[in-house]
Amino acid sequence: MKNRRSLKQAVLSVATLFLSGLWLVPEVAGQEPFYKGKTIKVIIGTTPGALYDQWSRLIASHIGKHIPGNPELVPQNMAGAGHKIAANYLYSVAKPDGLTVVGAIVPSLYFDQLLGKPEVQYDWAKFVWIGSPVKGESQMYMRSDTPYKTMDDVRKAGEPPRCGALSTSEQAYFLPKLFQEALGAKFKIVTGYSGGPEIDLGVERGEVHCRAFTIEAFFAREPYITWHKNKFVHHIIQTGQKRDPRLPDTPTIYELMNRYKTPEAGRRLATVMLAADELGRPMLGTPGIPPDRVKILRDAFDKTMKDPEFLADVAKRKYELSPTRGEELERIVKEAMSQPQEIIQRMKKTLEE
């Protein structure tokens, strides 16, 4: 009798749980995706036309269909201070709700944080890392009508070439500084340009002679394609371990460090500073976004990188594509932000204005 009562109670308990589950199912199933009817603001830290701008807009035009709820993504340029205005806005102003992202940002922006720059209002390691469509090495181009044909010429020049840059946190600034420290070259760096296209105009006008940025960007768009074809500029150095097939006659920084017998301390500095290349053109989210929304954004980014329509657009624009997942970017960033004080002090000395 007792066993029959226990069995009856057990059956009633299971039935109650089952019915409770059925009661809850419509409520869960009826919940709309968070992003349905929402708009995601895509901040772009440079002026229109730069490759950071173009990549941001391209991804924004495709990623929405891979986010449950299919939100609208609206790009907004927020140029200035070498992307720091955009980074500061994302970190200090934007709400941590997953409705504001930076489409693509200068990967070396953490330099200014390590160096203790007062204008930095962000903690690089606390951003949400969504993904990057590309990573790659850099080059420096030089106007061909200047006397600076090789790095040897730059080392021996009485008057150093002038290189244009946005600010102290981007390749156009820190690469010439690194070349000075590791290779004994001398450059005069002109900062304050609002974007890459403005530097290029400065090159055409003769205000500056050179600029350092990614090989990917140089071969992806105008005016560089025409400049290269017409030999308006030439390349004096590239930063990869091996020569890029498109620059077979341009020496790498590692070749030049061997030629000039760069001390070990200079080689270590080069290794740390060139690590930013691994981040490529990362998409960032506001710190504190709920984990489920972080996963949604990361998954959507990964799916976009395999989307046939997106891949067709990439091919049409002749862009490179070597994506990195958000989790891997997060690992790279944490490693970059944990440099020993000795390296940070050497970076400070190298990057002094």
mmCIF file of C-alpha atoms in Angstrom:
data_model
loop_
_atom_site.group_PDB
_atom_site.id
_atom_site.type_symbol
_atom_site.label_atom_id
_atom_site.label_comp_id
_atom_site.label_asym_id
_atom_site.label_seq_id
_atom_site.Cartn_x
_atom_site.Cartn_y
_atom_site.Cartn_z
ATOM 1 C CA MET A 1 0.000 0.000 0.000
ATOM 2 C CA LYS A 2 2.778 2.307 0.963
ATOM 3 C CA ASN A 3 4.650 1.499 -2.281
ATOM 4 C CA ARG A 4 1.539 2.172 -4.358
ATOM 5 C CA ARG A 5 1.083 5.589 -2.633
ATOM 6 C CA SER A 6 4.732 6.467 -3.288
ATOM 7 C CA LEU A 7 4.393 5.452 -6.935
ATOM 8 C CA LYS A 8 1.263 7.568 -7.276
ATOM 9 C CA GLN A 9 2.997 10.581 -5.744
ATOM 10 C CA ALA A 10 5.965 10.116 -8.073
ATOM 11 C CA VAL A 11 3.708 9.977 -11.116
ATOM 12 C CA LEU A 12 1.873 13.115 -9.970
ATOM 13 C CA SER A 13 5.190 14.925 -9.439
ATOM 14 C CA VAL A 14 6.439 14.037 -12.921
ATOM 15 C CA ALA A 15 3.108 15.052 -14.447
ATOM 16 C CA THR A 16 3.223 18.371 -12.583
ATOM 17 C CA LEU A 17 6.751 19.074 -13.835
ATOM 18 C CA PHE A 18 5.789 18.111 -17.382
ATOM 19 C CA LEU A 19 2.712 20.349 -17.366
ATOM 20 C CA SER A 20 4.716 23.188 -15.814
ATOM 21 C CA GLY A 21 7.243 22.795 -18.609
ATOM 22 C CA LEU A 22 4.494 22.949 -21.216
ATOM 23 C CA TRP A 23 3.117 26.068 -19.554
ATOM 24 C CA LEU A 24 6.521 27.728 -19.746
ATOM 25 C CA VAL A 25 7.334 26.752 -23.327
ATOM 26 C CA PRO A 26 5.040 29.307 -25.018
ATOM 27 C CA GLU A 27 6.549 32.080 -22.860
ATOM 28 C CA VAL A 28 10.130 31.170 -23.831
ATOM 29 C CA ALA A 29 9.267 30.520 -27.452
ATOM 30 C CA GLY A 30 7.331 33.778 -27.584
ATOM 31 C CA GLN A 31 10.278 35.898 -26.478
ATOM 32 C CA GLU A 32 11.565 37.984 -29.358
ATOM 33 C CA PRO A 33 15.335 38.118 -30.018
ATOM 34 C CA PHE A 34 16.963 41.030 -28.213
ATOM 35 C CA TYR A 35 18.156 42.593 -31.454
ATOM 36 C CA LYS A 36 14.771 42.506 -33.222
ATOM 37 C CA GLY A 37 13.745 46.038 -34.139
ATOM 38 C CA LYS A 38 17.003 47.429 -32.776
ATOM 39 C CA THR A 39 19.715 49.496 -34.441
ATOM 40 C CA ILE A 40 23.426 48.878 -33.901
ATOM 41 C CA LYS A 41 25.618 51.961 -34.229
ATOM 42 C CA VAL A 42 28.912 51.161 -35.977
ATOM 43 C CA ILE A 43 31.520 53.758 -34.994
ATOM 44 C CA ILE A 44 34.336 54.336 -37.500
ATOM 45 C CA GLY A 45 37.446 56.043 -36.148
ATOM 46 C CA THR A 46 38.626 57.607 -39.392
ATOM 47 C CA THR A 47 37.345 59.765 -42.219
ATOM 48 C CA PRO A 48 35.285 58.311 -45.095
ATOM 49 C CA GLY A 49 37.289 56.524 -47.760
ATOM 50 C CA ALA A 50 40.060 55.075 -45.607
ATOM 51 C CA LEU A 51 40.320 51.282 -45.615
ATOM 52 C CA TYR A 52 39.205 51.140 -41.963
ATOM 53 C CA ASP A 53 36.058 52.950 -43.099
ATOM 54 C CA GLN A 54 35.540 50.650 -46.083
ATOM 55 C CA TRP A 55 36.013 47.448 -44.084
ATOM 56 C CA SER A 56 33.640 48.704 -41.366
ATOM 57 C CA ARG A 57 30.918 49.520 -43.866
ATOM 58 C CA LEU A 58 31.363 46.261 -45.762
ATOM 59 C CA ILE A 59 30.990 44.124 -42.632
ATOM 60 C CA ALA A 60 28.085 46.254 -41.388
ATOM 61 C CA SER A 61 26.245 45.638 -44.663
ATOM 62 C CA HIS A 62 26.396 41.845 -44.211
ATOM 63 C CA ILE A 63 26.576 40.953 -40.507
ATOM 64 C CA GLY A 64 23.006 41.988 -39.613
ATOM 65 C CA LYS A 65 21.403 38.980 -41.297
ATOM 66 C CA HIS A 66 23.475 36.673 -39.098
ATOM 67 C CA ILE A 67 22.271 38.324 -35.861
ATOM 68 C CA PRO A 68 18.971 36.888 -34.560
ATOM 69 C CA GLY A 69 16.370 39.629 -34.998
ATOM 70 C CA ASN A 70 18.164 41.109 -38.037
ATOM 71 C CA PRO A 71 18.964 44.549 -36.585
ATOM 72 C CA GLU A 72 19.859 47.515 -38.770
ATOM 73 C CA LEU A 73 23.519 48.561 -38.618
ATOM 74 C CA VAL A 74 24.233 52.265 -39.104
ATOM 75 C CA PRO A 75 27.854 53.388 -39.703
ATOM 76 C CA GLN A 76 28.934 56.685 -38.165
ATOM 77 C CA ASN A 77 32.352 58.261 -38.717
ATOM 78 C CA MET A 78 33.953 59.616 -35.558
ATOM 79 C CA ALA A 79 37.426 60.599 -36.752
ATOM 80 C CA GLY A 80 40.178 62.238 -34.763
ATOM 81 C CA ALA A 81 43.225 61.671 -32.563
ATOM 82 C CA GLY A 82 44.250 58.564 -34.485
ATOM 83 C CA HIS A 83 41.075 56.601 -33.572
ATOM 84 C CA LYS A 84 41.290 57.569 -29.874
ATOM 85 C CA ILE A 85 38.088 59.636 -30.041
ATOM 86 C CA ALA A 86 36.227 56.538 -31.228
ATOM 87 C CA ALA A 87 37.883 54.319 -28.609
ATOM 88 C CA ASN A 88 37.185 56.778 -25.799
ATOM 89 C CA TYR A 89 33.551 57.074 -26.895
ATOM 90 C CA LEU A 90 33.069 53.317 -27.000
ATOM 91 C CA TYR A 91 34.658 52.843 -23.582
ATOM 92 C CA SER A 92 33.357 55.852 -21.651
ATOM 93 C CA VAL A 93 30.107 56.975 -23.320
ATOM 94 C CA ALA A 94 28.417 54.073 -25.134
ATOM 95 C CA LYS A 95 26.111 51.851 -23.080
ATOM 96 C CA PRO A 96 27.204 48.216 -22.518
ATOM 97 C CA ASP A 97 24.104 46.857 -24.235
ATOM 98 C CA GLY A 98 25.622 45.492 -27.444
ATOM 99 C CA LEU A 99 24.097 48.270 -29.554
ATOM 100 C CA THR A 100 27.340 50.177 -30.192
ATOM 101 C CA VAL A 101 30.506 48.753 -31.726
ATOM 102 C CA VAL A 102 33.618 50.095 -33.411
ATOM 103 C CA GLY A 103 33.740 48.670 -36.924
ATOM 104 C CA ALA A 104 37.532 48.538 -37.230
ATOM 105 C CA ILE A 105 40.245 50.267 -35.239
ATOM 106 C CA VAL A 106 43.992 50.886 -35.328
ATOM 107 C CA PRO A 107 45.478 47.736 -33.730
ATOM 108 C CA SER A 108 48.344 49.595 -32.040
ATOM 109 C CA LEU A 109 46.071 51.913 -30.072
ATOM 110 C CA TYR A 110 47.116 50.159 -26.874
ATOM 111 C CA PHE A 111 50.578 51.751 -27.180
ATOM 112 C CA ASP A 112 49.205 55.021 -25.810
ATOM 113 C CA GLN A 113 47.733 53.219 -22.804
ATOM 114 C CA LEU A 114 51.009 51.424 -22.044
ATOM 115 C CA LEU A 115 52.826 54.739 -22.340
ATOM 116 C CA GLY A 116 50.424 56.467 -19.951
ATOM 117 C CA LYS A 117 49.094 59.101 -22.371
ATOM 118 C CA PRO A 118 46.620 61.379 -20.501
ATOM 119 C CA GLU A 119 44.114 61.481 -23.379
ATOM 120 C CA VAL A 120 43.508 57.725 -23.102
ATOM 121 C CA GLN A 121 40.159 57.048 -21.423
ATOM 122 C CA TYR A 122 39.996 53.324 -22.139
ATOM 123 C CA ASP A 123 41.409 50.046 -20.911
ATOM 124 C CA TRP A 124 42.355 48.116 -24.056
ATOM 125 C CA ALA A 125 42.053 44.694 -22.427
ATOM 126 C CA LYS A 126 38.475 45.339 -21.251
ATOM 127 C CA PHE A 127 36.947 45.892 -24.685
ATOM 128 C CA VAL A 128 34.824 43.077 -26.109
ATOM 129 C CA TRP A 129 36.755 41.593 -29.043
ATOM 130 C CA ILE A 130 34.347 40.495 -31.765
ATOM 131 C CA GLY A 131 36.669 39.561 -34.629
ATOM 132 C CA SER A 132 39.000 40.857 -37.324
ATOM 133 C CA PRO A 133 38.671 40.244 -41.070
ATOM 134 C CA VAL A 134 42.361 40.470 -41.841
ATOM 135 C CA LYS A 135 45.824 40.599 -40.376
ATOM 136 C CA GLY A 136 49.046 41.388 -42.098
ATOM 137 C CA GLU A 137 52.373 43.086 -42.306
ATOM 138 C CA SER A 138 53.157 46.683 -43.161
ATOM 139 C CA GLN A 139 55.314 48.606 -45.590
ATOM 140 C CA MET A 140 56.641 52.128 -46.010
ATOM 141 C CA TYR A 141 56.230 53.868 -49.333
ATOM 142 C CA MET A 142 58.364 56.825 -50.435
ATOM 143 C CA ARG A 143 57.836 59.307 -53.250
ATOM 144 C CA SER A 144 60.043 58.184 -56.118
ATOM 145 C CA ASP A 145 61.238 61.700 -56.967
ATOM 146 C CA THR A 146 63.038 61.989 -53.623
ATOM 147 C CA PRO A 147 66.670 60.976 -53.047
ATOM 148 C CA TYR A 148 65.571 58.255 -50.581
ATOM 149 C CA LYS A 149 65.686 55.118 -52.730
ATOM 150 C CA THR A 150 66.647 52.669 -49.977
ATOM 151 C CA MET A 151 66.962 52.553 -46.202
ATOM 152 C CA ASP A 152 70.699 53.096 -46.703
ATOM 153 C CA ASP A 153 69.864 56.480 -48.264
ATOM 154 C CA VAL A 154 67.656 57.381 -45.309
ATOM 155 C CA ARG A 155 70.400 56.438 -42.847
ATOM 156 C CA LYS A 156 72.939 58.634 -44.666
ATOM 157 C CA ALA A 157 70.684 61.596 -45.483
ATOM 158 C CA GLY A 158 71.549 65.023 -44.114
ATOM 159 C CA GLU A 159 67.875 66.032 -44.259
ATOM 160 C CA PRO A 160 65.528 63.237 -43.115
ATOM 161 C CA PRO A 161 62.407 62.411 -45.144
ATOM 162 C CA ARG A 162 59.063 63.647 -43.804
ATOM 163 C CA CYS A 163 56.475 60.967 -43.046
ATOM 164 C CA GLY A 164 52.785 61.741 -42.465
ATOM 165 C CA ALA A 165 50.775 60.291 -39.573
ATOM 166 C CA LEU A 166 47.459 60.727 -37.782
ATOM 167 C CA SER A 167 48.765 60.414 -34.229
ATOM 168 C CA THR A 168 51.331 58.626 -32.070
ATOM 169 C CA SER A 169 49.320 55.406 -31.795
ATOM 170 C CA GLU A 170 49.260 54.226 -35.413
ATOM 171 C CA GLN A 171 51.657 52.524 -37.775
ATOM 172 C CA ALA A 172 52.436 55.685 -39.718
ATOM 173 C CA TYR A 173 53.979 57.075 -36.536
ATOM 174 C CA PHE A 174 55.416 54.164 -34.608
ATOM 175 C CA LEU A 175 56.978 52.301 -37.534
ATOM 176 C CA PRO A 176 59.306 55.186 -38.512
ATOM 177 C CA LYS A 177 60.177 55.491 -34.825
ATOM 178 C CA LEU A 178 60.938 51.765 -34.680
ATOM 179 C CA PHE A 179 63.072 52.016 -37.823
ATOM 180 C CA GLN A 180 65.038 54.819 -36.159
ATOM 181 C CA GLU A 181 65.640 52.747 -33.054
ATOM 182 C CA ALA A 182 66.342 49.399 -34.705
ATOM 183 C CA LEU A 183 67.974 50.463 -37.969
ATOM 184 C CA GLY A 184 69.611 53.801 -37.261
ATOM 185 C CA ALA A 185 67.436 55.664 -39.788
ATOM 186 C CA LYS A 186 66.136 59.192 -39.293
ATOM 187 C CA PHE A 187 62.648 60.466 -40.136
ATOM 188 C CA LYS A 188 60.736 63.661 -39.457
ATOM 189 C CA ILE A 189 57.183 62.662 -38.574
ATOM 190 C CA VAL A 190 54.368 65.120 -39.317
ATOM 191 C CA THR A 191 51.274 64.347 -37.219
ATOM 192 C CA GLY A 192 47.812 65.872 -37.057
ATOM 193 C CA TYR A 193 46.211 64.540 -40.236
ATOM 194 C CA SER A 194 42.576 63.538 -39.724
ATOM 195 C CA GLY A 195 42.737 60.402 -41.858
ATOM 196 C CA GLY A 196 44.769 58.330 -44.290
ATOM 197 C CA PRO A 197 43.360 60.023 -47.417
ATOM 198 C CA GLU A 198 44.474 63.387 -46.036
ATOM 199 C CA ILE A 199 48.036 62.071 -45.622
ATOM 200 C CA ASP A 200 47.966 60.846 -49.219
ATOM 201 C CA LEU A 201 46.929 64.316 -50.373
ATOM 202 C CA GLY A 202 49.849 65.664 -48.373
ATOM 203 C CA VAL A 203 52.146 63.293 -50.259
ATOM 204 C CA GLU A 204 50.761 64.470 -53.595
ATOM 205 C CA ARG A 205 51.253 68.106 -52.572
ATOM 206 C CA GLY A 206 54.804 67.424 -51.412
ATOM 207 C CA GLU A 207 54.132 68.213 -47.737
ATOM 208 C CA VAL A 208 55.412 64.763 -46.791
ATOM 209 C CA HIS A 209 57.385 62.102 -48.650
ATOM 210 C CA CYS A 210 56.436 58.838 -46.989
ATOM 211 C CA ARG A 211 53.850 56.871 -45.064
ATOM 212 C CA ALA A 212 53.841 53.476 -43.338
ATOM 213 C CA PHE A 213 50.754 51.244 -43.209
ATOM 214 C CA THR A 214 49.621 47.753 -44.174
ATOM 215 C CA ILE A 215 50.595 46.028 -47.397
ATOM 216 C CA GLU A 216 46.972 44.876 -47.664
ATOM 217 C CA ALA A 217 45.717 48.475 -47.749
ATOM 218 C CA PHE A 218 48.296 49.590 -50.290
ATOM 219 C CA PHE A 219 47.300 46.977 -52.853
ATOM 220 C CA ALA A 220 43.564 47.208 -52.145
ATOM 221 C CA ARG A 221 42.569 50.646 -53.375
ATOM 222 C CA GLU A 222 43.343 53.935 -55.017
ATOM 223 C CA PRO A 223 45.367 56.057 -55.201
ATOM 224 C CA TYR A 224 47.960 53.379 -54.413
ATOM 225 C CA ILE A 225 47.141 51.089 -57.335
ATOM 226 C CA THR A 226 47.754 53.937 -59.769
ATOM 227 C CA TRP A 227 50.747 55.215 -57.811
ATOM 228 C CA HIS A 228 52.314 51.761 -57.952
ATOM 229 C CA LYS A 229 51.590 51.354 -61.667
ATOM 230 C CA ASN A 230 52.992 54.803 -62.510
ATOM 231 C CA LYS A 231 55.943 54.403 -60.113
ATOM 232 C CA PHE A 232 54.957 57.578 -58.285
ATOM 233 C CA VAL A 233 56.113 55.821 -55.103
ATOM 234 C CA HIS A 234 58.391 52.929 -54.236
ATOM 235 C CA HIS A 235 58.772 50.791 -51.099
ATOM 236 C CA ILE A 236 61.849 50.855 -48.896
ATOM 237 C CA ILE A 237 60.921 48.329 -46.182
ATOM 238 C CA GLN A 238 58.315 45.746 -45.128
ATOM 239 C CA THR A 239 57.722 44.242 -41.675
ATOM 240 C CA GLY A 240 57.091 40.527 -42.324
ATOM 241 C CA GLN A 241 59.451 37.684 -41.543
ATOM 242 C CA LYS A 242 59.462 36.951 -45.296
ATOM 243 C CA ARG A 243 59.058 39.205 -48.327
ATOM 244 C CA ASP A 244 55.502 39.596 -49.538
ATOM 245 C CA PRO A 245 55.141 38.221 -53.098
ATOM 246 C CA ARG A 246 53.884 41.633 -54.224
ATOM 247 C CA LEU A 247 57.041 43.305 -52.903
ATOM 248 C CA PRO A 248 59.778 40.903 -53.992
ATOM 249 C CA ASP A 249 62.453 43.612 -54.181
ATOM 250 C CA THR A 250 61.667 45.266 -50.833
ATOM 251 C CA PRO A 251 63.781 44.112 -47.871
ATOM 252 C CA THR A 252 62.184 43.109 -44.570
ATOM 253 C CA ILE A 253 63.035 44.749 -41.282
ATOM 254 C CA TYR A 254 64.625 41.463 -40.200
ATOM 255 C CA GLU A 255 66.945 41.452 -43.216
ATOM 256 C CA LEU A 256 67.938 45.027 -42.455
ATOM 257 C CA MET A 257 68.479 44.318 -38.745
ATOM 258 C CA ASN A 258 70.890 41.568 -39.794
ATOM 259 C CA ARG A 259 72.626 43.884 -42.256
ATOM 260 C CA TYR A 260 73.001 46.700 -39.722
ATOM 261 C CA LYS A 261 73.797 44.335 -36.840
ATOM 262 C CA THR A 262 70.949 45.548 -34.622
ATOM 263 C CA PRO A 263 71.573 44.693 -30.918
ATOM 264 C CA GLU A 264 69.349 42.149 -29.175
ATOM 265 C CA ALA A 265 67.472 44.861 -27.236
ATOM 266 C CA GLY A 266 66.407 46.486 -30.506
ATOM 267 C CA ARG A 267 65.270 43.141 -31.910
ATOM 268 C CA ARG A 268 63.129 42.465 -28.831
ATOM 269 C CA LEU A 269 61.535 45.878 -29.159
ATOM 270 C CA ALA A 270 60.732 45.164 -32.818
ATOM 271 C CA THR A 271 59.084 41.868 -31.876
ATOM 272 C CA VAL A 272 56.818 43.542 -29.311
ATOM 273 C CA MET A 273 55.855 46.539 -31.435
ATOM 274 C CA LEU A 274 55.125 44.490 -34.546
ATOM 275 C CA ALA A 275 52.789 42.192 -32.595
ATOM 276 C CA ALA A 276 49.976 44.673 -33.363
ATOM 277 C CA ASP A 277 49.926 43.268 -36.904
ATOM 278 C CA GLU A 278 48.233 40.144 -35.522
ATOM 279 C CA LEU A 279 45.152 42.160 -34.537
ATOM 280 C CA GLY A 280 44.538 43.398 -38.072
ATOM 281 C CA ARG A 281 41.411 45.586 -38.223
ATOM 282 C CA PRO A 282 39.466 44.442 -35.157
ATOM 283 C CA MET A 283 35.786 45.029 -34.427
ATOM 284 C CA LEU A 284 35.231 45.999 -30.774
ATOM 285 C CA GLY A 285 32.315 46.109 -28.378
ATOM 286 C CA THR A 286 31.715 48.113 -25.223
ATOM 287 C CA PRO A 287 33.069 46.572 -22.003
ATOM 288 C CA GLY A 288 30.346 44.900 -19.956
ATOM 289 C CA ILE A 289 28.125 43.628 -22.772
ATOM 290 C CA PRO A 290 26.127 40.632 -21.414
ATOM 291 C CA PRO A 291 27.865 37.335 -22.285
ATOM 292 C CA ASP A 292 24.935 36.035 -24.346
ATOM 293 C CA ARG A 293 25.081 39.107 -26.600
ATOM 294 C CA VAL A 294 28.858 38.828 -26.889
ATOM 295 C CA LYS A 295 28.352 35.284 -28.166
ATOM 296 C CA ILE A 296 25.685 36.472 -30.610
ATOM 297 C CA LEU A 297 27.995 39.159 -32.038
ATOM 298 C CA ARG A 298 31.004 36.848 -32.262
ATOM 299 C CA ASP A 299 28.991 34.072 -33.899
ATOM 300 C CA ALA A 300 27.530 36.552 -36.374
ATOM 301 C CA PHE A 301 30.997 37.831 -37.248
ATOM 302 C CA ASP A 302 32.290 34.295 -37.807
ATOM 303 C CA LYS A 303 29.309 33.462 -40.027
ATOM 304 C CA THR A 304 29.788 36.682 -41.998
ATOM 305 C CA MET A 305 33.383 35.720 -42.780
ATOM 306 C CA LYS A 306 31.989 32.600 -44.554
ATOM 307 C CA ASP A 307 28.963 34.251 -46.146
ATOM 308 C CA PRO A 308 29.057 33.731 -49.959
ATOM 309 C CA GLU A 309 27.690 37.222 -50.637
ATOM 310 C CA PHE A 310 30.263 38.788 -48.316
ATOM 311 C CA LEU A 311 33.050 36.751 -49.897
ATOM 312 C CA ALA A 312 31.906 37.896 -53.341
ATOM 313 C CA ASP A 313 32.113 41.532 -52.230
ATOM 314 C CA VAL A 314 35.580 40.953 -50.771
ATOM 315 C CA ALA A 315 36.731 39.400 -54.046
ATOM 316 C CA LYS A 316 35.183 42.212 -56.088
ATOM 317 C CA ARG A 317 37.099 44.790 -54.058
ATOM 318 C CA LYS A 318 40.275 42.684 -54.262
ATOM 319 C CA TYR A 319 40.616 42.715 -50.474
ATOM 320 C CA GLU A 320 42.595 40.133 -48.575
ATOM 321 C CA LEU A 321 40.737 37.964 -46.075
ATOM 322 C CA SER A 322 42.429 36.200 -43.173
ATOM 323 C CA PRO A 323 39.920 36.420 -40.308
ATOM 324 C CA THR A 324 40.682 36.029 -36.625
ATOM 325 C CA ARG A 325 38.003 35.042 -34.114
ATOM 326 C CA GLY A 326 37.175 37.255 -31.140
ATOM 327 C CA GLU A 327 38.473 34.726 -28.610
ATOM 328 C CA GLU A 328 41.896 34.704 -30.260
ATOM 329 C CA LEU A 329 42.007 38.509 -30.392
ATOM 330 C CA GLU A 330 41.233 38.569 -26.688
ATOM 331 C CA ARG A 331 44.213 36.291 -26.009
ATOM 332 C CA ILE A 332 46.568 38.420 -28.121
ATOM 333 C CA VAL A 333 45.432 41.596 -26.371
ATOM 334 C CA LYS A 334 45.928 40.196 -22.873
ATOM 335 C CA GLU A 335 49.456 39.147 -23.812
ATOM 336 C CA ALA A 336 50.226 42.539 -25.348
ATOM 337 C CA MET A 337 49.015 44.379 -22.250
ATOM 338 C CA SER A 338 51.249 42.406 -19.886
ATOM 339 C CA GLN A 339 54.636 43.671 -21.068
ATOM 340 C CA PRO A 340 57.483 43.935 -18.540
ATOM 341 C CA GLN A 341 58.402 47.416 -17.362
ATOM 342 C CA GLU A 342 61.731 47.228 -19.175
ATOM 343 C CA ILE A 343 59.990 46.946 -22.560
ATOM 344 C CA ILE A 344 57.482 49.684 -21.716
ATOM 345 C CA GLN A 345 60.281 52.083 -20.781
ATOM 346 C CA ARG A 346 62.096 51.327 -24.008
ATOM 347 C CA MET A 347 58.891 51.911 -25.956
ATOM 348 C CA LYS A 348 58.440 55.250 -24.174
ATOM 349 C CA LYS A 349 61.917 56.305 -25.162
ATOM 350 C CA THR A 350 61.424 55.183 -28.760
ATOM 351 C CA LEU A 351 58.040 56.856 -29.205
ATOM 352 C CA GLU A 352 58.855 60.180 -27.605
ATOM 353 C CA GLU A 353 57.602 63.071 -29.748
#
